[in-house]
């Protein structure tokens, strides 16, 4: 199928007219070649000018739609030949054929109104009902699913209906009624079945399919899972079992109904809204278990007087059934046990008889039947047994058993064995039974001893026997030795396990002075008497197997050349039966001297575990040793080594200004591992000179000078033991420090220089709180800007550990702020170390002047450098007392100079503000502030704003910008007024400010300062925060504008379409917009553009001279042959038809070849 595209014909005509060829306006006839090449070149320039100024040709104007008569031979969608139009062919600007399919009106409407098209994501179906009917056989479910779905028109698209039911398997093809176009498949994700339908009108379809599913069975129940779509559903499930109960595990709103069918089954009916849930069913009968679960607690008291006597055991059993009441149980007695009395029940005391042995089972098992009136879940049963004993001894011990409840779930209890006073119970270890330590006591009746055991199971055997001759005394000692400079204190704790012979212990004091010996448990003092030897009376310590005594002693040390040696006290039994299992010695060096033990020279000492592994100043030096033997008296040999003071210190200070007084409070928290012995050396710098105000902000006499006759400083830690006749004078005598240690007053004695000695009986070891306070009188003439020297105390010893930083808080009063003079006026100082010199603090006035600051005239100068910015402020001010200028935030490198009326002044920096103090008068003053700020500025492009923030209300501000010589301002903020005029210098334009440097500064009566050379720009404004200009490098301007001119020349030369009047209009509009938005940039662009255009013209002229064109045209891209006929200079604007006789063949337009499209 072929058809002609009228639109293509129109496009071809339009393209030819734009190119100035077939239907376009023909230019004037070319001139004949001139003999001179210069005349030919001038003609070509004139031709170019005429081409840009010529109007459009008589063809259809570009950018307009064709008239109706173009389509006169066509109907809508039908060609003149009667064939329907299926597609249109276009020719793009790059001569490429573009095919556009033809559209019906309905399809065009659908593409034009996408909102009216059916959304594929919109649900076009609705579930009406769902019914499942089936039976369960063993572990398989088989049934039928009936589903009703209402489907909306799909407009030719397939509707996807997810049916889910992923665990249901189809047995036959589904039956779908009510719709014709459908097919069914499974979802790729395994969620279930998927039904796809397509219909042109609303339909209600019916779906039926036979399915099967797996039933999960366990020992107690069966489970069937349902994964249904969200629809009103009903499930009828028949189970071939009677007496089953079901439950539904789902959302909780399902309704379950159970019915018994006539053929011996059970039917479950579930009504729900679909979704996922489980149906679980199982037998409703439960097997009743009447087996009792018994738990037993026993308390057994055993009396054993001698190895030949039998054991008498009194049993108390508490039996509890966790499943109900106790009717009866079986009791297993120990072998050869004899029941001495009837069994007694609880508090009632009712007796019951123990059953006789039954033939065919163990004789020890007896039946216990509880009377009906006494039955309950808990029974208390007590009885007494006699256990046989066949002369138990160490080689043949007695196997002790307890009465056991047969079949009990748990049986545990306590055994208490009491022996005679002449015997001791001995036993061997056995599983499930342990000795109870620390619960021994004395029987006031027979003075026997008790031993307690605890068991966790009743089926055990505990070997027991009594010993009357063999005694074993076990002793453990732990000694703590505190060594001072000239004395030692001993704290010895001895644990004794076993009976002491005759109630006495032999004690050897080894030359120590015994302060006291006491019972550790009761605190009662023990008697110490001498009978050839010294003995300890242990009769009052208790008759238990475990006792503990404490010995406190002291010894005066007499070192010889620093070496010391001494013996340690020992304790032994009278009969020599003592056997020490473990003995330790801990040596603490708490004085100024440390005990260093010589293990080679010592006797009975070996190295132990270092108890004080942390050698910080918060803990004393503790070393542990093991004492090897008690056969010889252990001896300690070593030396006393002097230790310098070592402290840990945390400090916090507060300095507060109150009127004409300055109060200093310092809090120390000192921790020492050694005894400071009541004194601590400190340093306090001298700051007795008065504080005065200097114009430059420097204090005069704020730090006192040391007197010439001051004695040199003594070495750290040295003690001045010799009092000289002429004691040095304390420089802080008139304003002394008040010191307290742990809340008690202390004495501060001046030594020499800046050294002081703090004396207090509470300066010992461990933690101490030291408080310092001093009130300093200020000079009444001190005013704003005065610098005050404040001394702070610091430790005068070498070994000091500072915990954290030393914080100093500065507080002013209503009139002045107290800030640091050396740390950018901070009100809070965190010092890493203690200052050895006084702190320099400055007073800043809080009072504002009654007369507000008036800024009459202001000149702001910005000198832009590559790495430095120089900002200058010249202002004529009156009143206010101070002139403030803001700095950029977080600026570190700043250099400042200030002059008031030509005299140098000190500039104070307060965070991000520079403050210059003004004279307190009503006269006008000239402020000259010079600020240098480290700031990098790009060389190619930079956005310049003033870095200084002037106070509000400055009025008119002259802003002078000194840019580098190769930088030009292209744009300035609209809020700025230009105080410049354009001047013409030979071949270029430049901007000249209305005021030069001298005249500008004369506006504010300021002295001129020489500025570096550069391009100067002057603006006027009042909103300083909106001051902003853009500076661009000359190289960037030339590259940018030259590239644009070269690009335009290339386009005009090689693309004929661009040689159109519209191009000149677009360029003119763009240049006009640039002139309106940024006139400075437009002027500079014009200058550089003219230069670039001249260079382009020269380039074209050189090209023509070197290689002249044969057709005489400058911009011609093709060469016309010599024998080729030229077109006439004039043509008719009316298209000529080839079939008209009055039109010649040379003037008729050739018909374009038809475009063929084969269908």
PDB file of C-alpha atoms in Angstrom, residues 25-155:
ATOM      1  CA  UNK A  25      13.916  34.979  -1.974  1.00  0.00           C
ATOM      2  CA  UNK A  26      16.765  35.099  -4.475  1.00  0.00           C
ATOM      3  CA  UNK A  27      19.505  37.552  -3.755  1.00  0.00           C
ATOM      4  CA  UNK A  28      20.525  40.266  -6.166  1.00  0.00           C
ATOM      5  CA  UNK A  29      22.670  39.228  -9.103  1.00  0.00           C
ATOM      6  CA  UNK A  30      26.257  38.785  -8.353  1.00  0.00           C
ATOM      7  CA  UNK A  31      28.678  41.441  -9.548  1.00  0.00           C
ATOM      8  CA  UNK A  32      31.244  40.619 -12.060  1.00  0.00           C
ATOM      9  CA  UNK A  33      34.605  39.783 -10.855  1.00  0.00           C
ATOM     10  CA  UNK A  34      36.786  42.777 -10.268  1.00  0.00           C
ATOM     11  CA  UNK A  35      40.334  42.977 -11.197  1.00  0.00           C
ATOM     12  CA  UNK A  36      41.148  44.032  -7.732  1.00  0.00           C
ATOM     13  CA  UNK A  37      40.769  41.465  -4.903  1.00  0.00           C
ATOM     14  CA  UNK A  38      39.997  44.289  -2.427  1.00  0.00           C
ATOM     15  CA  UNK A  39      36.859  45.314  -4.346  1.00  0.00           C
ATOM     16  CA  UNK A  40      35.677  41.713  -4.398  1.00  0.00           C
ATOM     17  CA  UNK A  41      36.142  41.455  -0.595  1.00  0.00           C
ATOM     18  CA  UNK A  42      34.159  44.668   0.041  1.00  0.00           C
ATOM     19  CA  UNK A  43      31.341  43.362  -2.131  1.00  0.00           C
ATOM     20  CA  UNK A  44      31.181  40.153  -0.108  1.00  0.00           C
ATOM     21  CA  UNK A  45      30.869  42.130   3.154  1.00  0.00           C
ATOM     22  CA  UNK A  46      28.001  44.142   1.669  1.00  0.00           C
ATOM     23  CA  UNK A  47      26.352  40.913   0.545  1.00  0.00           C
ATOM     24  CA  UNK A  48      26.539  39.495   4.076  1.00  0.00           C
ATOM     25  CA  UNK A  49      24.900  42.628   5.468  1.00  0.00           C
ATOM     26  CA  UNK A  50      22.093  42.411   2.935  1.00  0.00           C
ATOM     27  CA  UNK A  51      21.547  38.736   3.768  1.00  0.00           C
ATOM     28  CA  UNK A  52      21.049  39.471   7.491  1.00  0.00           C
ATOM     29  CA  UNK A  53      18.657  42.340   6.772  1.00  0.00           C
ATOM     30  CA  UNK A  54      16.578  40.637   4.077  1.00  0.00           C
ATOM     31  CA  UNK A  55      13.008  39.641   4.834  1.00  0.00           C
ATOM     32  CA  UNK A  56      11.386  36.243   4.536  1.00  0.00           C
ATOM     33  CA  UNK A  57      10.485  34.795   1.144  1.00  0.00           C
ATOM     34  CA  UNK A  58       7.023  34.404  -0.223  1.00  0.00           C
ATOM     35  CA  UNK A  59       6.758  30.783   0.837  1.00  0.00           C
ATOM     36  CA  UNK A  60       5.027  29.643   3.994  1.00  0.00           C
ATOM     37  CA  UNK A  61       6.644  31.450   6.924  1.00  0.00           C
ATOM     38  CA  UNK A  62       8.773  29.218   9.126  1.00  0.00           C
ATOM     39  CA  UNK A  63       7.224  27.957  12.365  1.00  0.00           C
ATOM     40  CA  UNK A  64       3.581  28.225  11.100  1.00  0.00           C
ATOM     41  CA  UNK A  65       1.028  25.513  10.264  1.00  0.00           C
ATOM     42  CA  UNK A  66      -0.057  24.841   6.636  1.00  0.00           C
ATOM     43  CA  UNK A  67      -3.409  26.135   5.360  1.00  0.00           C
ATOM     44  CA  UNK A  68      -6.480  23.984   4.800  1.00  0.00           C
ATOM     45  CA  UNK A  69      -6.129  23.936   1.034  1.00  0.00           C
ATOM     46  CA  UNK A  70      -3.068  21.737   1.403  1.00  0.00           C
ATOM     47  CA  UNK A  71      -5.411  18.956   2.549  1.00  0.00           C
ATOM     48  CA  UNK A  72      -8.190  19.744   0.072  1.00  0.00           C
ATOM     49  CA  UNK A  73      -7.819  16.413  -1.684  1.00  0.00           C
ATOM     50  CA  UNK A  74      -8.015  14.412   1.584  1.00  0.00           C
ATOM     51  CA  UNK A  75     -10.640  13.405   4.058  1.00  0.00           C
ATOM     52  CA  UNK A  76      -9.914  12.719   7.684  1.00  0.00           C
ATOM     53  CA  UNK A  77      -7.883   9.523   7.733  1.00  0.00           C
ATOM     54  CA  UNK A  78      -8.459   8.836   3.991  1.00  0.00           C
ATOM     55  CA  UNK A  79      -6.182   9.718   1.114  1.00  0.00           C
ATOM     56  CA  UNK A  80      -7.426  11.189  -2.161  1.00  0.00           C
ATOM     57  CA  UNK A  81      -7.223   7.766  -3.732  1.00  0.00           C
ATOM     58  CA  UNK A  82      -9.577   6.378  -1.083  1.00  0.00           C
ATOM     59  CA  UNK A  83      -6.930   4.406   0.792  1.00  0.00           C
ATOM     60  CA  UNK A  84      -6.768   4.842   4.560  1.00  0.00           C
ATOM     61  CA  UNK A  85      -3.694   6.615   5.929  1.00  0.00           C
ATOM     62  CA  UNK A  86      -1.713   4.229   8.147  1.00  0.00           C
ATOM     63  CA  UNK A  87       1.350   6.318   8.709  1.00  0.00           C
ATOM     64  CA  UNK A  88       3.078   9.646   8.042  1.00  0.00           C
ATOM     65  CA  UNK A  89       6.638  10.107   6.957  1.00  0.00           C
ATOM     66  CA  UNK A  90       8.684  13.172   7.920  1.00  0.00           C
ATOM     67  CA  UNK A  91      12.109  14.384   6.990  1.00  0.00           C
ATOM     68  CA  UNK A  92      14.063  15.690   9.937  1.00  0.00           C
ATOM     69  CA  UNK A  93      16.515  18.579   9.823  1.00  0.00           C
ATOM     70  CA  UNK A  94      19.369  16.107   9.515  1.00  0.00           C
ATOM     71  CA  UNK A  95      17.735  14.533   6.413  1.00  0.00           C
ATOM     72  CA  UNK A  96      16.603  11.414   8.275  1.00  0.00           C
ATOM     73  CA  UNK A  97      13.267   9.776   7.441  1.00  0.00           C
ATOM     74  CA  UNK A  98      10.942   9.600  10.460  1.00  0.00           C
ATOM     75  CA  UNK A  99       7.861   7.348  10.437  1.00  0.00           C
ATOM     76  CA  UNK A 100       4.837   8.196  12.615  1.00  0.00           C
ATOM     77  CA  UNK A 101       1.981   5.626  12.658  1.00  0.00           C
ATOM     78  CA  UNK A 102      -1.519   6.882  12.007  1.00  0.00           C
ATOM     79  CA  UNK A 103      -3.908   7.033  14.950  1.00  0.00           C
ATOM     80  CA  UNK A 104      -7.672   6.793  15.197  1.00  0.00           C
ATOM     81  CA  UNK A 105      -9.566   9.451  17.056  1.00  0.00           C
ATOM     82  CA  UNK A 106     -10.262   7.041  19.936  1.00  0.00           C
ATOM     83  CA  UNK A 107      -6.598   6.168  20.318  1.00  0.00           C
ATOM     84  CA  UNK A 108      -5.688   9.855  20.151  1.00  0.00           C
ATOM     85  CA  UNK A 109      -8.204  10.594  22.921  1.00  0.00           C
ATOM     86  CA  UNK A 110      -6.804   7.784  25.013  1.00  0.00           C
ATOM     87  CA  UNK A 111      -3.268   9.146  24.641  1.00  0.00           C
ATOM     88  CA  UNK A 112      -4.440  12.702  25.279  1.00  0.00           C
ATOM     89  CA  UNK A 113      -6.347  11.791  28.465  1.00  0.00           C
ATOM     90  CA  UNK A 114      -4.251   9.212  30.319  1.00  0.00           C
ATOM     91  CA  UNK A 115      -6.382   9.632  33.444  1.00  0.00           C
ATOM     92  CA  UNK A 116      -9.354   8.082  31.673  1.00  0.00           C
ATOM     93  CA  UNK A 117      -7.413   4.935  30.779  1.00  0.00           C
ATOM     94  CA  UNK A 118      -7.889   1.877  32.953  1.00  0.00           C
ATOM     95  CA  UNK A 119      -5.093   1.568  35.535  1.00  0.00           C
ATOM     96  CA  UNK A 120      -3.456  -1.826  35.398  1.00  0.00           C
ATOM     97  CA  UNK A 121      -2.845  -1.666  39.140  1.00  0.00           C
ATOM     98  CA  UNK A 122      -6.523  -1.015  39.904  1.00  0.00           C
ATOM     99  CA  UNK A 123      -8.407  -4.082  41.155  1.00  0.00           C
ATOM    100  CA  UNK A 124     -11.122  -4.857  38.594  1.00  0.00           C
ATOM    101  CA  UNK A 125     -12.525  -7.857  40.419  1.00  0.00           C
ATOM    102  CA  UNK A 126     -14.313  -8.603  43.670  1.00  0.00           C
ATOM    103  CA  UNK A 127     -14.689 -11.909  45.500  1.00  0.00           C
ATOM    104  CA  UNK A 128     -18.342 -12.592  46.260  1.00  0.00           C
ATOM    105  CA  UNK A 129     -18.256 -15.931  48.098  1.00  0.00           C
ATOM    106  CA  UNK A 130     -16.069 -18.950  48.718  1.00  0.00           C
ATOM    107  CA  UNK A 131     -17.191 -22.446  49.715  1.00  0.00           C
ATOM    108  CA  UNK A 132     -14.998 -25.478  50.475  1.00  0.00           C
ATOM    109  CA  UNK A 133     -16.513 -28.928  51.062  1.00  0.00           C
ATOM    110  CA  UNK A 134     -14.418 -32.007  51.658  1.00  0.00           C
ATOM    111  CA  UNK A 135     -13.388 -34.983  53.773  1.00  0.00           C
ATOM    112  CA  UNK A 136     -10.266 -36.060  55.605  1.00  0.00           C
ATOM    113  CA  UNK A 137      -9.006 -39.610  55.199  1.00  0.00           C
ATOM    114  CA  UNK A 138      -5.915 -40.453  57.234  1.00  0.00           C
ATOM    115  CA  UNK A 139      -3.414 -37.717  56.297  1.00  0.00           C
ATOM    116  CA  UNK A 140      -5.116 -36.510  53.080  1.00  0.00           C
ATOM    117  CA  UNK A 141      -7.824 -33.964  52.455  1.00  0.00           C
ATOM    118  CA  UNK A 142      -9.919 -34.081  49.275  1.00  0.00           C
ATOM    119  CA  UNK A 143     -12.728 -31.689  48.429  1.00  0.00           C
ATOM    120  CA  UNK A 144     -14.260 -29.145  46.099  1.00  0.00           C
ATOM    121  CA  UNK A 145     -13.758 -25.370  45.991  1.00  0.00           C
ATOM    122  CA  UNK A 146     -16.551 -23.112  44.684  1.00  0.00           C
ATOM    123  CA  UNK A 147     -15.690 -19.453  44.131  1.00  0.00           C
ATOM    124  CA  UNK A 148     -17.846 -16.566  42.849  1.00  0.00           C
ATOM    125  CA  UNK A 149     -16.063 -13.499  41.403  1.00  0.00           C
ATOM    126  CA  UNK A 150     -17.479 -10.269  39.963  1.00  0.00           C
ATOM    127  CA  UNK A 151     -15.273  -8.895  37.114  1.00  0.00           C
ATOM    128  CA  UNK A 152     -15.386  -5.348  35.663  1.00  0.00           C
ATOM    129  CA  UNK A 153     -14.665  -4.487  31.990  1.00  0.00           C
ATOM    130  CA  UNK A 154     -10.962  -4.684  31.235  1.00  0.00           C
ATOM    131  CA  UNK A 155     -10.913  -2.787  27.880  1.00  0.00           C
TER     132      UNK A 155
END
